[in-house]
Short mmCIF file of C-alpha atoms in Angstrom, two decimals:
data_model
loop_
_atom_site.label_atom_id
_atom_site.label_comp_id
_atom_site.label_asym_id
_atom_site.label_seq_id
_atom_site.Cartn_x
_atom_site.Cartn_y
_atom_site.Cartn_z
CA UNK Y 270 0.00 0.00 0.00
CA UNK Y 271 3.00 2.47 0.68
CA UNK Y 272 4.25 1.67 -2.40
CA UNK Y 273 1.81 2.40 -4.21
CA UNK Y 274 1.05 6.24 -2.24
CA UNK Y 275 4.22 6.52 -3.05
CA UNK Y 276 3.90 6.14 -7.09
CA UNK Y 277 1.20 7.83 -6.75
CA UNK Y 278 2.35 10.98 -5.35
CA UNK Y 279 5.29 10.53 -7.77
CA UNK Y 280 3.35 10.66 -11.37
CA UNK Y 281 0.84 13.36 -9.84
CA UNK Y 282 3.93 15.50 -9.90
CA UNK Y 283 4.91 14.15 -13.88
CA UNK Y 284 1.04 14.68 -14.67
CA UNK Y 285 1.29 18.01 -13.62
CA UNK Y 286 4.58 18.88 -15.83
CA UNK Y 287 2.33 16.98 -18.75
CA UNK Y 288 -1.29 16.64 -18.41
CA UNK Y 289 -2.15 15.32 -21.51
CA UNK Y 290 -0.21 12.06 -20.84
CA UNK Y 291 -2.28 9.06 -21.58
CA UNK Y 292 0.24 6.76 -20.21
CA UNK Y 293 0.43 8.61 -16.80
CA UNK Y 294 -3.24 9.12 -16.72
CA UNK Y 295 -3.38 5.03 -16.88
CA UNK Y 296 -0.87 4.42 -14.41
CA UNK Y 297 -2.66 6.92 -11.81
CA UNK Y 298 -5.77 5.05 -12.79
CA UNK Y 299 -4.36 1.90 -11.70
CA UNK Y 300 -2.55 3.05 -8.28
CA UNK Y 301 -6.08 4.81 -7.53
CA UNK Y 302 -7.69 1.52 -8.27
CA UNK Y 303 -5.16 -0.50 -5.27
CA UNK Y 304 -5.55 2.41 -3.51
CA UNK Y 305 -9.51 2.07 -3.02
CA UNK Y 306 -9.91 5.34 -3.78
CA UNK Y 307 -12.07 5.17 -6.47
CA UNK Y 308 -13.19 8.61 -6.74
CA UNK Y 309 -9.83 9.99 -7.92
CA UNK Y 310 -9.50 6.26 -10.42
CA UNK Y 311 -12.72 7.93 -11.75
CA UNK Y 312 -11.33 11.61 -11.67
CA UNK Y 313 -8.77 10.24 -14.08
CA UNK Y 314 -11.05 8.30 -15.67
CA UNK Y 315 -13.06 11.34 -17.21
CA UNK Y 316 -9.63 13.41 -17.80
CA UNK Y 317 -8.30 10.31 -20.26
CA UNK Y 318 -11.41 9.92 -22.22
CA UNK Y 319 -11.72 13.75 -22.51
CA UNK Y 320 -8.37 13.45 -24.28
CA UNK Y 321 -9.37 10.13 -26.26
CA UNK Y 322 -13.14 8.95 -25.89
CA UNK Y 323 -11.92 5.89 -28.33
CA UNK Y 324 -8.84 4.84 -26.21
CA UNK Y 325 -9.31 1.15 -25.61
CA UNK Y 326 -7.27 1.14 -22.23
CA UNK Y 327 -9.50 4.14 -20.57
CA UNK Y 328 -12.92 1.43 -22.20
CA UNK Y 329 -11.04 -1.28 -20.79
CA UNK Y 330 -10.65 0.79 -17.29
CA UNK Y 331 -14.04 1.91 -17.13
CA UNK Y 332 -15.69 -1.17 -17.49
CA UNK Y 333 -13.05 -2.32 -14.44
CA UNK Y 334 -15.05 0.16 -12.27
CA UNK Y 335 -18.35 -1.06 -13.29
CA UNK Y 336 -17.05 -3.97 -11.67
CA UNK Y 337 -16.04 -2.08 -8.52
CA UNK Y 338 -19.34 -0.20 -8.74
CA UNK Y 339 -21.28 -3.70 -8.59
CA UNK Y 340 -22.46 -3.10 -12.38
CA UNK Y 341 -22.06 -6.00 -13.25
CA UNK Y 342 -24.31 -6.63 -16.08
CA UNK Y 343 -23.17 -3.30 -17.73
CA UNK Y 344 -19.15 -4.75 -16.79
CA UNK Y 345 -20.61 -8.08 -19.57
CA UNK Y 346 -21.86 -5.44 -22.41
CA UNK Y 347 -18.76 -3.26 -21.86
CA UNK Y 348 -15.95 -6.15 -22.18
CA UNK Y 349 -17.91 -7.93 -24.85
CA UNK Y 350 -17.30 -4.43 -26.73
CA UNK Y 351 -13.85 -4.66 -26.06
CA UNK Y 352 -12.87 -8.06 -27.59
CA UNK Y 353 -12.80 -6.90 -31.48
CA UNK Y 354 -10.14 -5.04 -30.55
CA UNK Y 355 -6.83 -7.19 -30.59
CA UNK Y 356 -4.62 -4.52 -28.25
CA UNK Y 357 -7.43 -5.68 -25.27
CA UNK Y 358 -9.15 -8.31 -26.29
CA UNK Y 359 -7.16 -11.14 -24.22
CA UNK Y 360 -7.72 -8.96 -21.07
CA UNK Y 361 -11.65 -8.26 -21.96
CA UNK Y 362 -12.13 -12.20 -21.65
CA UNK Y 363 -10.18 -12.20 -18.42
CA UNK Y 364 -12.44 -10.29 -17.01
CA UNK Y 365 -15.24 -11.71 -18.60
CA UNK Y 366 -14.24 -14.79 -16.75
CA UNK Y 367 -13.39 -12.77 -13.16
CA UNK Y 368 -17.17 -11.97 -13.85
CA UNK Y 369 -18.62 -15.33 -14.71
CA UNK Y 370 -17.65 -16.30 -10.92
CA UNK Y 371 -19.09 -13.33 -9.34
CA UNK Y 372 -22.22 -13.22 -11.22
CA UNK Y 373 -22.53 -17.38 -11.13
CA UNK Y 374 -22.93 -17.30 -14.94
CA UNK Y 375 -20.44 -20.03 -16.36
CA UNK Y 376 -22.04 -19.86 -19.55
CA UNK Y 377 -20.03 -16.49 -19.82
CA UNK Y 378 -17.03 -18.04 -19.48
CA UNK Y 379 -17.54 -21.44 -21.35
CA UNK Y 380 -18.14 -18.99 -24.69
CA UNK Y 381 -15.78 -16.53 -24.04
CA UNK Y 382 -12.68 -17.41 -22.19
CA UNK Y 383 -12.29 -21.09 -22.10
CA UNK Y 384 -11.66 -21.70 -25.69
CA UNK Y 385 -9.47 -18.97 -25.93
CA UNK Y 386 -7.70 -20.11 -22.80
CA UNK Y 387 -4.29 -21.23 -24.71
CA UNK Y 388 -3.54 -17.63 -26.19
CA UNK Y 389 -4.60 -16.11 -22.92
CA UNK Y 390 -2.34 -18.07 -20.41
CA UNK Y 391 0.21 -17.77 -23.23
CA UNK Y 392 0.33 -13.88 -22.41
CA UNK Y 393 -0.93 -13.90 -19.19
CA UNK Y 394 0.45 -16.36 -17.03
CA UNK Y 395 -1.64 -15.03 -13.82
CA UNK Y 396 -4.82 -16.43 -15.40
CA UNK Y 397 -4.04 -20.15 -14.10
CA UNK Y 398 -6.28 -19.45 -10.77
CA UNK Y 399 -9.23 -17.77 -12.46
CA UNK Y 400 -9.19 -21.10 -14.75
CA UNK Y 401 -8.62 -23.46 -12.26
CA UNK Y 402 -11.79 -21.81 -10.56
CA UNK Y 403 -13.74 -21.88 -13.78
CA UNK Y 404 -12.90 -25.90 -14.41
CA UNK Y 405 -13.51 -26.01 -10.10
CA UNK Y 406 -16.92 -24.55 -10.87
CA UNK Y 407 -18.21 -26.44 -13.68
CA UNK Y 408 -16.74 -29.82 -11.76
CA UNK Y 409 -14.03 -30.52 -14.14
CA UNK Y 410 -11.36 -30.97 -11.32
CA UNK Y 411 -8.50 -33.20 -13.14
CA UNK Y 412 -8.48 -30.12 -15.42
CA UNK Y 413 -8.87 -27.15 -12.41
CA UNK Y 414 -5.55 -29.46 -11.12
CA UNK Y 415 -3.62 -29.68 -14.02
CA UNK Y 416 -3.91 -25.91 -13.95
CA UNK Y 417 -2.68 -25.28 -10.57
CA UNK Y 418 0.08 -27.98 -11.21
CA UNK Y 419 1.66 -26.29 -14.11
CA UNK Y 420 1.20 -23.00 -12.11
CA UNK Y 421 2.72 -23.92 -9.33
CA UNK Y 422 6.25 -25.24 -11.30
CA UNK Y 423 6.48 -21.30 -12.28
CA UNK Y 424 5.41 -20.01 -8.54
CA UNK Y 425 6.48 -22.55 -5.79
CA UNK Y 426 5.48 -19.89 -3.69
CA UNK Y 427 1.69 -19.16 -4.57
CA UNK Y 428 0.00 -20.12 -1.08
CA UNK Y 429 -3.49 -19.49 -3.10
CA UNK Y 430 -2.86 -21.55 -5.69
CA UNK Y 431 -1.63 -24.30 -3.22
CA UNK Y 432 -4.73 -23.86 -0.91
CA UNK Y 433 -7.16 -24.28 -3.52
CA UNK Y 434 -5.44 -27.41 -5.31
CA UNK Y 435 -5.84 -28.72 -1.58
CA UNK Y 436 -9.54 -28.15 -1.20
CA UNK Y 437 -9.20 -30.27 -5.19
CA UNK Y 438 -7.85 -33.10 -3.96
CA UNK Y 439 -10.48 -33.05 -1.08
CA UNK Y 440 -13.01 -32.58 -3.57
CA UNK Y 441 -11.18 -35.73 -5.65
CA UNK Y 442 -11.81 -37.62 -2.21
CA UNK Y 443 -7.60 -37.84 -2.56
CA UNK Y 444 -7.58 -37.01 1.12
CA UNK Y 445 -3.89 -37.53 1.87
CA UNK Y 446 -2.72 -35.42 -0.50
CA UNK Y 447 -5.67 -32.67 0.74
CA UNK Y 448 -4.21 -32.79 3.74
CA UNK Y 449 -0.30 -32.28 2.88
CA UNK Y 450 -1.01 -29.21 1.01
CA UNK Y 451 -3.41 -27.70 3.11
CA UNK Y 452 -0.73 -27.94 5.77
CA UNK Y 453 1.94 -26.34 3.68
CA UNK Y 454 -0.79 -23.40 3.29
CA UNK Y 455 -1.71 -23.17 6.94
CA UNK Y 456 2.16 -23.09 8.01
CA UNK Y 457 2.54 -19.92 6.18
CA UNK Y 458 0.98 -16.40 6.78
CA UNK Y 459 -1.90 -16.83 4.15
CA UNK Y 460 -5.42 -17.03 5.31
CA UNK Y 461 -5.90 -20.21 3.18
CA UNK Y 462 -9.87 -20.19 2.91
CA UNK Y 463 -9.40 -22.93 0.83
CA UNK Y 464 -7.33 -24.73 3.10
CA UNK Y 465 -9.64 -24.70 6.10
CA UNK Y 466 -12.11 -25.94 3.91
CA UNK Y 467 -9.98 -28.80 3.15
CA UNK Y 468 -9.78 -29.91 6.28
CA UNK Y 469 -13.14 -28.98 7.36
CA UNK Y 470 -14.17 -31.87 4.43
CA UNK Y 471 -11.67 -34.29 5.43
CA UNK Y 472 -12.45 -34.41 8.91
CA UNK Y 473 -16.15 -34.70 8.44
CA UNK Y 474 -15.56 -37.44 6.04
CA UNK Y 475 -13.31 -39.21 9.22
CA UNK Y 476 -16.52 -37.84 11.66
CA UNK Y 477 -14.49 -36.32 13.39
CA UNK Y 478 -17.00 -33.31 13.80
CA UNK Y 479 -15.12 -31.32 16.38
CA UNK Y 480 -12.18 -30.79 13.68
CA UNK Y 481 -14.70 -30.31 11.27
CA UNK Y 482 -16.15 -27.68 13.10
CA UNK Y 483 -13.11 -25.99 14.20
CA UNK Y 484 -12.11 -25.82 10.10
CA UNK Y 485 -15.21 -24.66 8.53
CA UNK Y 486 -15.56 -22.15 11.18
CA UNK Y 487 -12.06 -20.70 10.46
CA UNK Y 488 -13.06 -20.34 6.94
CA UNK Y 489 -15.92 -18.70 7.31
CA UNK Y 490 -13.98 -16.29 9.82
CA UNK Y 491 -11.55 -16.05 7.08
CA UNK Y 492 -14.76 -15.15 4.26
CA UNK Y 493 -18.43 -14.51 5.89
CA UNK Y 494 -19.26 -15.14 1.69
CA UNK Y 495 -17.95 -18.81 1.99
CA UNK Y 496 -20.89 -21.27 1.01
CA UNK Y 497 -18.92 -24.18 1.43
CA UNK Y 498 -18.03 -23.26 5.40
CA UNK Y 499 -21.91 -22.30 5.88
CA UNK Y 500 -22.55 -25.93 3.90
CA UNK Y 501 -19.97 -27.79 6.28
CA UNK Y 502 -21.26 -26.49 9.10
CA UNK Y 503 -24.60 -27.53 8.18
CA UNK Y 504 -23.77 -30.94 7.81
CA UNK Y 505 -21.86 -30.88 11.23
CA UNK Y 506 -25.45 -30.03 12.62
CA UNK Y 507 -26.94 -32.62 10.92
CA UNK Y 508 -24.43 -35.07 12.04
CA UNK Y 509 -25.32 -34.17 15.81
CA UNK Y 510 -29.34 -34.28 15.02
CA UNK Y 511 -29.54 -30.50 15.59
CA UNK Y 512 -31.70 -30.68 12.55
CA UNK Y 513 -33.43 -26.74 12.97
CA UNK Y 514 -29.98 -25.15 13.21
CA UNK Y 515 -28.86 -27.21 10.31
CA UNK Y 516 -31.52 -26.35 8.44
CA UNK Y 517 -30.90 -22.38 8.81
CA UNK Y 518 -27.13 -23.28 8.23
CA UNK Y 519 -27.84 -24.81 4.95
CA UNK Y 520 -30.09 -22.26 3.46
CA UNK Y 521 -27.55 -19.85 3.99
CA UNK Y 522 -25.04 -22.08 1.79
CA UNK Y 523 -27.67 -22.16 -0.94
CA UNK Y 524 -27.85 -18.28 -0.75
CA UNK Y 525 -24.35 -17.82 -1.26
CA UNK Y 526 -24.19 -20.51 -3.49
CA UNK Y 527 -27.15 -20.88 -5.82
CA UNK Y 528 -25.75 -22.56 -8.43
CA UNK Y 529 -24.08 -25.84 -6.08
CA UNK Y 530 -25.84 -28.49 -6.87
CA UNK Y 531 -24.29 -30.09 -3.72
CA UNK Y 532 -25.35 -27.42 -0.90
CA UNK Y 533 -29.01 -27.61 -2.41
CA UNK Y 534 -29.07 -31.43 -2.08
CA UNK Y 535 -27.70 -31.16 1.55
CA UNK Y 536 -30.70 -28.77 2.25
CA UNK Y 537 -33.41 -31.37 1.01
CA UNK Y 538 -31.93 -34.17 2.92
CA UNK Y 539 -32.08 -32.10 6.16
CA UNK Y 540 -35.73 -30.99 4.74
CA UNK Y 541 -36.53 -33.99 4.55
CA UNK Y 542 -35.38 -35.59 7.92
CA UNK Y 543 -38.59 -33.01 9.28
CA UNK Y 544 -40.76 -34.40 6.98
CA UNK Y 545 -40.66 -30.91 5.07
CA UNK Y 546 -41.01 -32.72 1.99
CA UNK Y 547 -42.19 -29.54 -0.06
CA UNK Y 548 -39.77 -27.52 0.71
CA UNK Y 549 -37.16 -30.66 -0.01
CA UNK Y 550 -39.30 -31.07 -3.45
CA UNK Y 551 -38.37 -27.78 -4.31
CA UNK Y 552 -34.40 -28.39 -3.86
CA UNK Y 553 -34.33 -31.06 -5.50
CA UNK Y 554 -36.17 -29.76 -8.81
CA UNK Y 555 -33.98 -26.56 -7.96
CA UNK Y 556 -30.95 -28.88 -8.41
CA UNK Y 557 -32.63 -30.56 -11.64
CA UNK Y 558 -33.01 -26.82 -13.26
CA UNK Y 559 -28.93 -26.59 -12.75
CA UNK Y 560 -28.08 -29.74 -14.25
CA UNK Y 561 -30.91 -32.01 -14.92
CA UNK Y 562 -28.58 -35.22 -15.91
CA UNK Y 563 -27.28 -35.24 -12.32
CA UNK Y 564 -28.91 -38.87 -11.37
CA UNK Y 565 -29.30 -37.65 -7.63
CA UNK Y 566 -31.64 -34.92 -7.84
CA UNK Y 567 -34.35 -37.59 -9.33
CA UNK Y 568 -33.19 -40.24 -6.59
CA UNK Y 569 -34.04 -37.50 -4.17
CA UNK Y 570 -37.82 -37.30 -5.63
CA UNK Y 571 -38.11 -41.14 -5.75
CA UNK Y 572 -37.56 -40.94 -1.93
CA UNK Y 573 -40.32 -38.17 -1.16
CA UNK Y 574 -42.50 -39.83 -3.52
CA UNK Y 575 -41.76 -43.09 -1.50
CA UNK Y 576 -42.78 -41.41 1.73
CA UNK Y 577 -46.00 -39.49 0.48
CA UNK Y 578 -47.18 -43.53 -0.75
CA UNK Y 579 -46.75 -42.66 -4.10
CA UNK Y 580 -44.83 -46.05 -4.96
CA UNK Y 581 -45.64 -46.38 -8.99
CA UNK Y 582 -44.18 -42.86 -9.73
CA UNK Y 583 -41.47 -43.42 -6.88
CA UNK Y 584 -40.48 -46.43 -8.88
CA UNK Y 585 -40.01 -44.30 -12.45
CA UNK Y 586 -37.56 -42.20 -10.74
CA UNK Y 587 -35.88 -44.59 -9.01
CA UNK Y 588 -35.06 -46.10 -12.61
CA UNK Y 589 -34.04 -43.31 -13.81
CA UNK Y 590 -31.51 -42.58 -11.51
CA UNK Y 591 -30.24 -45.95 -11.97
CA UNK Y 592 -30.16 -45.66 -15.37
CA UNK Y 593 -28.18 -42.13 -14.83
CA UNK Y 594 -25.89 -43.55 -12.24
CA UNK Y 595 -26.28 -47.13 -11.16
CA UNK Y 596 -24.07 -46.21 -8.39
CA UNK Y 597 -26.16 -43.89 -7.26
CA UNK Y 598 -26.30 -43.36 -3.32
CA UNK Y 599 -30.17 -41.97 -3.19
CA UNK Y 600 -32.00 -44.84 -4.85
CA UNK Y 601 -31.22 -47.15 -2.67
CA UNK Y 602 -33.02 -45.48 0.04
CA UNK Y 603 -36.34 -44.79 -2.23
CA UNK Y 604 -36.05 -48.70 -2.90
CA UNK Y 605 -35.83 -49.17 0.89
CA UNK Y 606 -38.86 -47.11 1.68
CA UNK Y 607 -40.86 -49.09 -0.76
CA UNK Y 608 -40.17 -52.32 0.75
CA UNK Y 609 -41.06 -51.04 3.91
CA UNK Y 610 -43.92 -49.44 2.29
CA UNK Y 611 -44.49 -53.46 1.24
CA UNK Y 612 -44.17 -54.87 4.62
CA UNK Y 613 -40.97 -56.02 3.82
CA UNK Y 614 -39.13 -53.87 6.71
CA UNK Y 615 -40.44 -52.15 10.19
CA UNK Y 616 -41.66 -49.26 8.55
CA UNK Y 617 -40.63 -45.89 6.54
CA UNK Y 618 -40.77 -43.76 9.23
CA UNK Y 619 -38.10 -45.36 11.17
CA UNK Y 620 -35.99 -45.54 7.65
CA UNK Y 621 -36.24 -41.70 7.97
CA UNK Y 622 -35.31 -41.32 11.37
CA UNK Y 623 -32.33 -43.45 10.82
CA UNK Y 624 -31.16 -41.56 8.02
CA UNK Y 625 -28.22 -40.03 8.40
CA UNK Y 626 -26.29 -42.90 9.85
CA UNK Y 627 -27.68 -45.45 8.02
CA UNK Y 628 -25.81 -47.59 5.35
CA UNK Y 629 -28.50 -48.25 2.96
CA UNK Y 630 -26.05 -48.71 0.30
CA UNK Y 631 -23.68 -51.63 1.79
CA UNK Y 632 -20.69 -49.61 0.83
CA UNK Y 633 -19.82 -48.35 4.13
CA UNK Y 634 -20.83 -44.73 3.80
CA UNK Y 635 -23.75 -43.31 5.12
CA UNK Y 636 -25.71 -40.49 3.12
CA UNK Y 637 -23.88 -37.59 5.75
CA UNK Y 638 -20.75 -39.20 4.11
CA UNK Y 639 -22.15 -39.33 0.51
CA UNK Y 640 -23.74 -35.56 0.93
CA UNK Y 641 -20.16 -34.45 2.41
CA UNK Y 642 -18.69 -35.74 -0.90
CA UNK Y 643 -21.11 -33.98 -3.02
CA UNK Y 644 -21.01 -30.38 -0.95
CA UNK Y 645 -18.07 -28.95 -3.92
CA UNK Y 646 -20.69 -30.05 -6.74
CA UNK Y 647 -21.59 -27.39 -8.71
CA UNK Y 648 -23.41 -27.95 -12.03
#
């Protein structure tokens, strides 16, 4: 920061000796821009475009305080401008695909950064994390690695790139490796969000919930914005039968993180553990609208359907799961429900209130285990 007062102060004094400057003008721009003080980044703003209205930098500048300014949708239409015009257009897609995350609109980046992604990282070698997040977003994790991996050869020293290849592996259920890296973060002086969320999903996938807790509560002291720590702790909650707490827990992750297939599954679960089956119908068709050839979302109905006595159109779904995923974790349990529905177990009710430690499956996990696992799943 007193670096960049310092500049500052520096090329006021050269602005003053030349005013019409373009290249200072930029540069004071810029050191405005890390300074947070955006009034004088737009004070120099209005002097550069005064000079040249046309100047792609000062376009490209603007639109980076739209961004600042939360305007985001104007931020799209401004950088979409930008990219016929080769001196910016790398950069324009850049931040088309800063703005894809922030706005939770991967379609943005799918069309206009990803297969472009070669010439940008060619030029811009800083890119990696953005991509790795985009590939981490749209569950392509071997590639959001990959990423990181090659990064990382060029800049050992990147604690954010290492913290979120840990929380990767944790996603890739690669727990060991999770674990090293996350440690590697944690023993330097970064925050490591990414890291405490590592460890918050290993732990709760050893149930050790006290660990658990103690991680996903350091992220979200880390970030307040973290869906994943609101999702962890929500499972924690569930884990320990505080069902009401995990319930409020869990709509917060699906606030922050409306487009995770995973945090609104673990919602409807804990919905329907009260018997809330409406509100747990409407996750699970929520989840269907994000990505409706994810086999769980229909295993999900099958189960409500199951418990309402509805066995014939419980039965559709549960094929079509299994014909989406025959290893799917959810159908299981529908089938269960009908054959207690049958006669052929106590009864559905007590199914329910055995569900979270339950092994329906026979694989050794129960569906806190299987929901932990899915909590990174976006669409």
């Amino acid at each position: 920061m007193q670096d960049h007062t310092e500049s500052s102060n520096r090329l006021k004094r050269y602005l003053e000796l030349d005013p019409d400057n373009l290249q200072l003008l930029d540069e004071l721009i810029v050191h405005s821009i890390h300074l947070k003080d955006y009034l004088s980044a737009k004070q120099y703003l209005d002097q550069g475009i005064a000079l040249d209205g046309n100047h792609s930098v000062f376009l490209f500048r603007a639109a980076q305080l739209e961004i600042i300014g939360g305007e985001y949708q104007q931020a799209v239409v401004s950088f979409r401008q930008l990219i016929p015009r080769d001196e910016i257009e790398l950069l324009a897609r850049y931040e088309l695909a800063r703005l894809s995350l922030m706005i939770d609109d991967l379609d943005l980046a799918q069309e206009l950064y990803l297969p472009h992604i070669d010439r940008i990282t060619e030029s811009y070698p800083y890119v990696a994390k953005v991509t790795a997040q985009v590939w981490h977003h749209l569950g392509e994790l071997s590639n959001a690695i990959d990423v990181l991996e090659t990064h990382l050869i060029s800049f050992p020293d990147d604690y954010e790139a290492i913290s979120h290849c840990s929380l990767l592996w944790a996603d890739r259920e690669e727990y060991q490796r999770a674990k090293e890296l996350a440690n590697v973060v944690l023993a330097s002086d970064y925050s490591g969000l990414n890291a405490h969320l590592s460890l918050g999903t290993i732990a709760l996938a050893d149930a050790d919930l006290s660990l658990a807790e103690e991680s996903f509560s350091k992220a979200r002291q880390v970030s307040e914005g973290s869906g994943r720590a609101w999702v962890g702790l929500g499972l924690i909650h569930m884990a320990r039968q505080d069902i009401a707490a995990a319930c409020s827990l869990l709509a917060k992750g699906v606030q922050l993180m409306p487009n995770y297939i995973g945090a609104w599954h673990a919602l409807a679960w804990c919905c329907i553990t009260q018997k809330n089956f409406e509100e747990a119908r409407s996750c699970f068709n929520k989840a269907i609208e994000i990505d409706s050839r994810f086999a769980e979302s229909y295993g999900g109905l099958a189960v409500i359907l199951a418990l309402e006595g509805d066995d014939d159109q419980a039965s559709k779904l549960i094929r079509k799961t299994l014909r989406l995923n025959s290893a799917s974790f959810s159908a299981p349990y529908a089938q269960a429900i009908l054959a207690a529905n049958s006669g052929d177990s106590s009864n559905a009710s007590s199914i329910v209130e055995g569900l979270l430690a339950q092994d329906i499956n026979g694989d050794g996990k129960s569906l806190l285990t299987s929901l932990n696992e899915l909590a990174g799943k976006g669409r």
